[in-house]
Coordinates of C-alpha atoms and ligand atoms in Angstrom, one line a residue:
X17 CA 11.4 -9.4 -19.1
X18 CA 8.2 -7.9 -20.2
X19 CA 5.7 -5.9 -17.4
X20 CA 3.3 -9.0 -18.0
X21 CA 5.9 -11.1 -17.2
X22 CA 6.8 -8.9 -13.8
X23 CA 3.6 -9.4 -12.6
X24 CA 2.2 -12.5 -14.1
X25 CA 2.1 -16.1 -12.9
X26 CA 1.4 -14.6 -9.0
X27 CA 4.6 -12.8 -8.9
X28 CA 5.2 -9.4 -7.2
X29 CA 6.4 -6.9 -8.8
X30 CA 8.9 -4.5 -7.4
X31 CA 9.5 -1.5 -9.3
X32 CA 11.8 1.7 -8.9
X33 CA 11.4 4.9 -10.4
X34 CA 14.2 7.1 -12.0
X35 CA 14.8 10.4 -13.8
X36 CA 17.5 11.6 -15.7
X37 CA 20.3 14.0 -14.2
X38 CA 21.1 17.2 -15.5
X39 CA 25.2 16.3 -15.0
X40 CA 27.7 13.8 -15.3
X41 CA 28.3 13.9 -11.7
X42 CA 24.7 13.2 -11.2
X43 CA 24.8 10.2 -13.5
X44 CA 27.6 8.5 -11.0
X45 CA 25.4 9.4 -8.1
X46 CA 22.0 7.4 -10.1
X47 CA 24.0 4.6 -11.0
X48 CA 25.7 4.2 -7.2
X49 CA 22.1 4.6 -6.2
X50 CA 20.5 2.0 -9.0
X51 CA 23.9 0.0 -7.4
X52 CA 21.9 0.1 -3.7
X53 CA 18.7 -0.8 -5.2
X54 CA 19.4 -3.4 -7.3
X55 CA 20.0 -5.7 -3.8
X56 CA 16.6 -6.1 -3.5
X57 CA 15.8 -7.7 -7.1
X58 CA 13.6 -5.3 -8.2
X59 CA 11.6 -6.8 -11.2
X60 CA 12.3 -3.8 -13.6
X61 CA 13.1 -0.1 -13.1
X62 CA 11.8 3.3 -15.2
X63 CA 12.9 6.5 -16.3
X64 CA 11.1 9.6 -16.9
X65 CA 10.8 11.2 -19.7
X66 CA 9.9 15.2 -20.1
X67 CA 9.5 17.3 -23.3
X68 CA 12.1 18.6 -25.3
X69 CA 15.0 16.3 -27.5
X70 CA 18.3 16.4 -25.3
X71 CA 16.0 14.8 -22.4
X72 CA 14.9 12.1 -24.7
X73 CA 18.0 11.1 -25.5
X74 CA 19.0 11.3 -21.3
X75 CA 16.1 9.1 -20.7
X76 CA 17.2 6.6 -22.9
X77 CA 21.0 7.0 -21.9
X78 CA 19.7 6.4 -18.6
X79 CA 17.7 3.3 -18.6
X80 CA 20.3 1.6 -21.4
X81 CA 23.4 2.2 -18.6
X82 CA 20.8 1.0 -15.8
X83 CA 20.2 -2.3 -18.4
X84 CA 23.9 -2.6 -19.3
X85 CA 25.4 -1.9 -15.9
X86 CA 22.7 -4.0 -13.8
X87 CA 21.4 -6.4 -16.5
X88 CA 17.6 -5.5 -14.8
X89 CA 15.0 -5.3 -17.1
X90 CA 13.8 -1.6 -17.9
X91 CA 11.0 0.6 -18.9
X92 CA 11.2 3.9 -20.7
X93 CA 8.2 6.7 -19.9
X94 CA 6.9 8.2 -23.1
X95 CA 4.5 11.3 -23.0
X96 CA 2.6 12.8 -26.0
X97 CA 4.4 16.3 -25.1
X98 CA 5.4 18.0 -28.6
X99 CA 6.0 14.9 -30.2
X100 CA 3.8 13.7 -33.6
X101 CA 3.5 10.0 -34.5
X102 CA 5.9 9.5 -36.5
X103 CA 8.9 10.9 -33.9
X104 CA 6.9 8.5 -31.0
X105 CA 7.8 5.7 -33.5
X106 CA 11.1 6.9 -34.2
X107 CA 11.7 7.3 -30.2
X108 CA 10.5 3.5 -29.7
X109 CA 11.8 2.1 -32.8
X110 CA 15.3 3.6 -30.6
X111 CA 14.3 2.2 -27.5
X112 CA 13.7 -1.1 -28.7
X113 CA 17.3 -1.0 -30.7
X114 CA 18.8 -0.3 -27.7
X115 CA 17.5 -3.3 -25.5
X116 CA 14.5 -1.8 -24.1
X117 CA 11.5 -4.1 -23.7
X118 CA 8.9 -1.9 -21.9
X119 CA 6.7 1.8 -21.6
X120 CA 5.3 3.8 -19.4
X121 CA 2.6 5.3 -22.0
X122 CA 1.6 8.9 -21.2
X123 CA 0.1 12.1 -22.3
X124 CA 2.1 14.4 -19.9
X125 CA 1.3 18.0 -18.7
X126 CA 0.6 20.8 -20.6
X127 CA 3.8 22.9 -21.3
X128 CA 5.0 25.6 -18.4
X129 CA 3.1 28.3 -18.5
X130 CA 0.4 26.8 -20.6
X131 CA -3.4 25.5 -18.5
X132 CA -4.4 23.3 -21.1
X133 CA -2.7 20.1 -23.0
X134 CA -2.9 20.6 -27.0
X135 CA -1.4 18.1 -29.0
X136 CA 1.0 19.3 -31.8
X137 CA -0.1 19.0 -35.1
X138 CA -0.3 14.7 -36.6
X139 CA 0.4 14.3 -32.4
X140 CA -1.8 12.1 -29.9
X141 CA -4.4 14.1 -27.3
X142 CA -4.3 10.9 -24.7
X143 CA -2.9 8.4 -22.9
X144 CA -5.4 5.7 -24.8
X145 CA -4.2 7.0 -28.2
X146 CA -0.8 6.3 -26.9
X147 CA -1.2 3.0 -26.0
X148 CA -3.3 1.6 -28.7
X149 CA -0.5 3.2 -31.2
X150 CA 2.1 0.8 -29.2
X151 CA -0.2 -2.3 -29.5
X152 CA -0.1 -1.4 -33.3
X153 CA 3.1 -1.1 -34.2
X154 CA 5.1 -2.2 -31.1
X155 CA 2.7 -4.7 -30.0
X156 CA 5.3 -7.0 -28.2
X157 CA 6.3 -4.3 -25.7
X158 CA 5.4 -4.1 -22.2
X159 CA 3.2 -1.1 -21.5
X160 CA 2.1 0.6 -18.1
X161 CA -0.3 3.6 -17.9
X162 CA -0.4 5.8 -15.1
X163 CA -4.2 5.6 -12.2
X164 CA -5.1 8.5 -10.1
X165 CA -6.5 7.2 -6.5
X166 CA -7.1 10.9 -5.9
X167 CA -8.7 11.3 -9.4
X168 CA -6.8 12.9 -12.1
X169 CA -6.5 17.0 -11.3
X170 CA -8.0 17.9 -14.7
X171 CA -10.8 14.7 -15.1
X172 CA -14.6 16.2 -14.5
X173 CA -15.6 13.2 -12.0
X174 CA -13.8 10.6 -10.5
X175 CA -16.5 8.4 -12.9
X176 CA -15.3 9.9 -16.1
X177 CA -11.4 9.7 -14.6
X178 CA -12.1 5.8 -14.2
X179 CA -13.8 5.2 -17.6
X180 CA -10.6 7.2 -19.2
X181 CA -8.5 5.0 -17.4
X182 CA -10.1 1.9 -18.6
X183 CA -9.6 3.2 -22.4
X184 CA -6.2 2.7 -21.5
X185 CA -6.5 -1.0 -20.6
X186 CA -8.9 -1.8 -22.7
X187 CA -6.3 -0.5 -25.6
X188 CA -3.7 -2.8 -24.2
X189 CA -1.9 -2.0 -21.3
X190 CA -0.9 -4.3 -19.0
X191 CA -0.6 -2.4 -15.7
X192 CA -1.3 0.2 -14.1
X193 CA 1.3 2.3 -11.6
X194 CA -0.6 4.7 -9.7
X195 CA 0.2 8.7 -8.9
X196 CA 1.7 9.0 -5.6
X197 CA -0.3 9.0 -2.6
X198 CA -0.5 9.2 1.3
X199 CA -3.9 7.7 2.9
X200 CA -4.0 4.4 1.9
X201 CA -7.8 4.5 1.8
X202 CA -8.0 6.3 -1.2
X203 CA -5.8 3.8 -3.0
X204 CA -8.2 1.0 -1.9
X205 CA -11.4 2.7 -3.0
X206 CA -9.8 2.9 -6.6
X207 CA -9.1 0.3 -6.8
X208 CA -12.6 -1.6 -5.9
X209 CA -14.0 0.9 -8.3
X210 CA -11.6 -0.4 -11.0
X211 CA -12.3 -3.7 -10.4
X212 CA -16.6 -2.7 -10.2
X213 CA -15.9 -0.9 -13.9
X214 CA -14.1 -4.3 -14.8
X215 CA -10.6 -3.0 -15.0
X216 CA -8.6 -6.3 -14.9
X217 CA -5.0 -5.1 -14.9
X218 CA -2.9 -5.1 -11.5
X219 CA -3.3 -1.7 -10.6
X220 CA 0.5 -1.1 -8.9
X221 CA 0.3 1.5 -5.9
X222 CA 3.2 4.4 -6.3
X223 CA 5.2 5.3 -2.7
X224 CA 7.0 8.1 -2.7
X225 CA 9.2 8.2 0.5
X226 CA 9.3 12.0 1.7
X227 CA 13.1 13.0 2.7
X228 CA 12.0 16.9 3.0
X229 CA 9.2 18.3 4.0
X230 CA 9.4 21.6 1.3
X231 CA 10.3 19.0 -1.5
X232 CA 7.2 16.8 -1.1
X233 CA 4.8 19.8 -0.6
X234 CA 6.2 21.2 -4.0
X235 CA 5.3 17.7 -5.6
X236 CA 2.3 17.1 -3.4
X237 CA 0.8 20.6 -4.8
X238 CA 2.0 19.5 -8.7
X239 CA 0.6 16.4 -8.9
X240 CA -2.9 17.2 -6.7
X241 CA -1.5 14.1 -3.3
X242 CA -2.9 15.4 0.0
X243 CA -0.7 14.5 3.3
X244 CA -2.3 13.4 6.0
X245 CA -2.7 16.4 8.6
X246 CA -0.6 14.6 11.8
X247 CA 2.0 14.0 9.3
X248 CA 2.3 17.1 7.7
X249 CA 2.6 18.5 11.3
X250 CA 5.5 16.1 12.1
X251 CA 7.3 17.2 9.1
X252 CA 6.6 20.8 9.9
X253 CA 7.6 20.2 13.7
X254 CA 11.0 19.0 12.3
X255 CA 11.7 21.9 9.9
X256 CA 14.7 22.9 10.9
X257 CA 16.4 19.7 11.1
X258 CA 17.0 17.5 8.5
X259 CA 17.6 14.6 9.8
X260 CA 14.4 14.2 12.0
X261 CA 12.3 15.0 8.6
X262 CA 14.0 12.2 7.2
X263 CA 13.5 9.6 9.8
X264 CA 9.7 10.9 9.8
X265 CA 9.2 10.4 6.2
X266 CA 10.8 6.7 6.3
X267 CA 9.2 5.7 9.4
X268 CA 5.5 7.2 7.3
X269 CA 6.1 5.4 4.0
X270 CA 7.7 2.0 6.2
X271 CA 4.0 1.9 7.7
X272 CA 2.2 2.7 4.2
X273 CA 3.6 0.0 2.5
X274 CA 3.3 -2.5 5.1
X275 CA 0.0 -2.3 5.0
X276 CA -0.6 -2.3 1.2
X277 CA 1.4 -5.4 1.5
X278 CA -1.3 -6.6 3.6
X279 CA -4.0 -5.7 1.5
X280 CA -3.1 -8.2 -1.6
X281 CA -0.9 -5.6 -3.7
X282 CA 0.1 -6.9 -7.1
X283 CA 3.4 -4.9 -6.5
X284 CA 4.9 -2.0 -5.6
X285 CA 6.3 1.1 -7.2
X286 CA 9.2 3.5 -5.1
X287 CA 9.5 7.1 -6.4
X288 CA 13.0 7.1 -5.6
X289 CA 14.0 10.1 -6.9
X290 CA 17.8 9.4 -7.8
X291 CA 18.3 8.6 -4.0
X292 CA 18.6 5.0 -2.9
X293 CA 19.0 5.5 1.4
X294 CA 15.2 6.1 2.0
X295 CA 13.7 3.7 -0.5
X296 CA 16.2 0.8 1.2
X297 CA 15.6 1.8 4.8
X298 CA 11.7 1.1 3.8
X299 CA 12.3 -2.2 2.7
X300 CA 14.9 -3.5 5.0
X301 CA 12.4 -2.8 7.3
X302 CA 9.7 -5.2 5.6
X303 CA 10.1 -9.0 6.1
X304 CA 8.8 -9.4 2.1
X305 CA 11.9 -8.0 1.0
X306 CA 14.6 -9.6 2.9
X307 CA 14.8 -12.8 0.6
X308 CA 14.3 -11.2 -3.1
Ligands
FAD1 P1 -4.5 10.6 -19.7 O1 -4.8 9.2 -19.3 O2 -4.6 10.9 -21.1 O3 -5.5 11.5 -18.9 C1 -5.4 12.9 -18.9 C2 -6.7 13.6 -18.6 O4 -7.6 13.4 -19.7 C3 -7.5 12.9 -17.4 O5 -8.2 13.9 -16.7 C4 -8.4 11.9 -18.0 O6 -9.6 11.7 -17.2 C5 -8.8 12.6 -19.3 N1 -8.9 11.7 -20.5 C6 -8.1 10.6 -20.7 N2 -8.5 10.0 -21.9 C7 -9.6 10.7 -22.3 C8 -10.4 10.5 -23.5 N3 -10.2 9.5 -24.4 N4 -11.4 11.5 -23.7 C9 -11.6 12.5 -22.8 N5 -10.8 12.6 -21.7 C10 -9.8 11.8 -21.4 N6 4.7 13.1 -16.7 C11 5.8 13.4 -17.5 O7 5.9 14.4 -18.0 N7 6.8 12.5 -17.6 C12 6.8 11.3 -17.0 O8 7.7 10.5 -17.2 C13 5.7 10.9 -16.2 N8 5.6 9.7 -15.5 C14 4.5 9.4 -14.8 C15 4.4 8.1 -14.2 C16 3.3 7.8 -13.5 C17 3.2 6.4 -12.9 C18 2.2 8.7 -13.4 C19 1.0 8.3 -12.6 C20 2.3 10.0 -13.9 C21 3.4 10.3 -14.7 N9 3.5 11.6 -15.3 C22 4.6 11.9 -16.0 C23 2.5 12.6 -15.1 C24 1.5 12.5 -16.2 O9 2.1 12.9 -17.5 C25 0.3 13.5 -15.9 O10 -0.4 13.1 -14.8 C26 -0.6 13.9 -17.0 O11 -1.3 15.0 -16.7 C27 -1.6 12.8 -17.4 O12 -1.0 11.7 -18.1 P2 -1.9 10.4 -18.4 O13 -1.2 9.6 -19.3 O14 -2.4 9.8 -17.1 O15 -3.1 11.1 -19.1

């Protein structure tokens, strides 16, 4: 199944979010994990992908056991990161070989330790380049692109961030996942400014269930998400037990995706991060999920 399919035809698309261990022991744990997840019929599930060969070749290993093991459609992530076009083709020309059917079409971060992205020679400096190479040569793959409801950290205006996004769609892709987030509100104003700019694809809100308070300030500071003050004090109340962090962090995201499900989502995507228990607490909890 292809992304259009996942969300096309008014179905909703559930979608979990992966990345590939550094071990084989952590390969067990992902696939007892995908094991968990895989109850709730998701309609396809990703893999990151970061710079550098051997994790190429864990992404792919990754999301081809995932397919195998689970038979659940899949989507590789593909950034721009040190890579010129002719090793993107060879990458996807792999993918496809190997049963993979959809993209997550990105232009990554710059390197560590480097403030600004440069493309490597014969490379691609955006996301839009990306895309419209896959409509070119892979034009009968699925491809999502990633929406910033807090705007993009490095975009001048949230104007320009939305116009850039809409290069994307307009050079073919067929959904967009968003970055992860915490006030709902600033979801909903993206996506009415989407819509005014005449961005047509479903735009797919990202959840990330917190399950430790130092992780998700780590990501929160990477990837720009503020936390809501009253729940950053919970998690902060309960930093020296685990377990009351955790049960904060589900009972957070259980009420954030209840109400996007009430406000006419197009689907939903988990940042599971290799760990199944909070992601299924959230949606045993939700009456939408019970009957997938
Ligand atoms: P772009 O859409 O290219 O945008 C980057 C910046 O350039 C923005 O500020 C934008 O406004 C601007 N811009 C875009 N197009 C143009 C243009 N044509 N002209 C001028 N300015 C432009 N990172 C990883 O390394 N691996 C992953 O697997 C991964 N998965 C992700 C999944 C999702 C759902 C999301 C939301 C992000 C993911 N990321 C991942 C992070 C992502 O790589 C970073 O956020 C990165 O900084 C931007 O990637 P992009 O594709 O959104 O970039």
């Amino acid at each position: 199944m292809t992304l259009r399919d996942a969300y096309g035809a008014g179905r909703f698309g559930l979608s979990f979010e992966l990345f590939p261990p550094k071990t084989s022991d952590g390969m067990t744990g992902l696939l007892a994990c995908v094991g968990e997840l895989v109850k709730f019929n998701p309609s396809y599930i990703t893999c990151t992908y970061g710079a550098g060969g051997s994790t190429q070749d864990r992404t792919l290993e990754v999301i081809t056991r995932v397919h195998e093991q689970y038979q659940v459609p899949v989507a590789t992530h593909l950034t721009c990161v040190g890579l010129a076009v002719p090793e993107i083709r060879d990458y996807l020309a792999r993918a496809i070989s190997q049963g993979v059917e959809n993209v997550v079409a990105l232009r990554g971060d710059p390197p560590r330790g480097e403030t600004e992205f440069r493309p490597v020679p014969g490379g691609l400096c955006y996301g839009n380049e990306l895309v419209a190479f896959i409509r070119s040569e892979f034009g009968e793959m699925g491809v999502a692109v990633g929406g910033y409801p807090e705007t993009h950290q490095e975009a001048p205006s949230p104007e320009a961030d939305l116009e850039n996004l809409k290069r994307k769609v307009d050079a073919g892709a067929d959904v967009v996942i968003t970055q992860l987030f915490y006030h709902n509100e600033d979801f909903y104003r993206f996506r009415d400014r989407c819509h005014e700019i005449g961005i047509k694809a479903p735009i797919v809100p990202g959840v990330l269930p917190v399950t430790n308070g130092a992780q998700i300030q780590r990501i929160a500071a990477l990837c720009g998400a503020k936390l809501p003050p009253k729940f950053a004090a919970e998690l902060e109340k309960h930093k020296d037990d685990a377990d009351a962090q955790f049960e904060a962090g589900v009972d957070f995201a259980t009420r954030q995706a209840a109400h996007l499900l009430a406000n006419n989502i197009p689907g939903l995507h988990f940042y599971v991060l290799n760990k199944s228990e909070a992601t299924r607490r959230v949606l045993t909890a939700l009456p939408q999920f019970k009957s997938r």
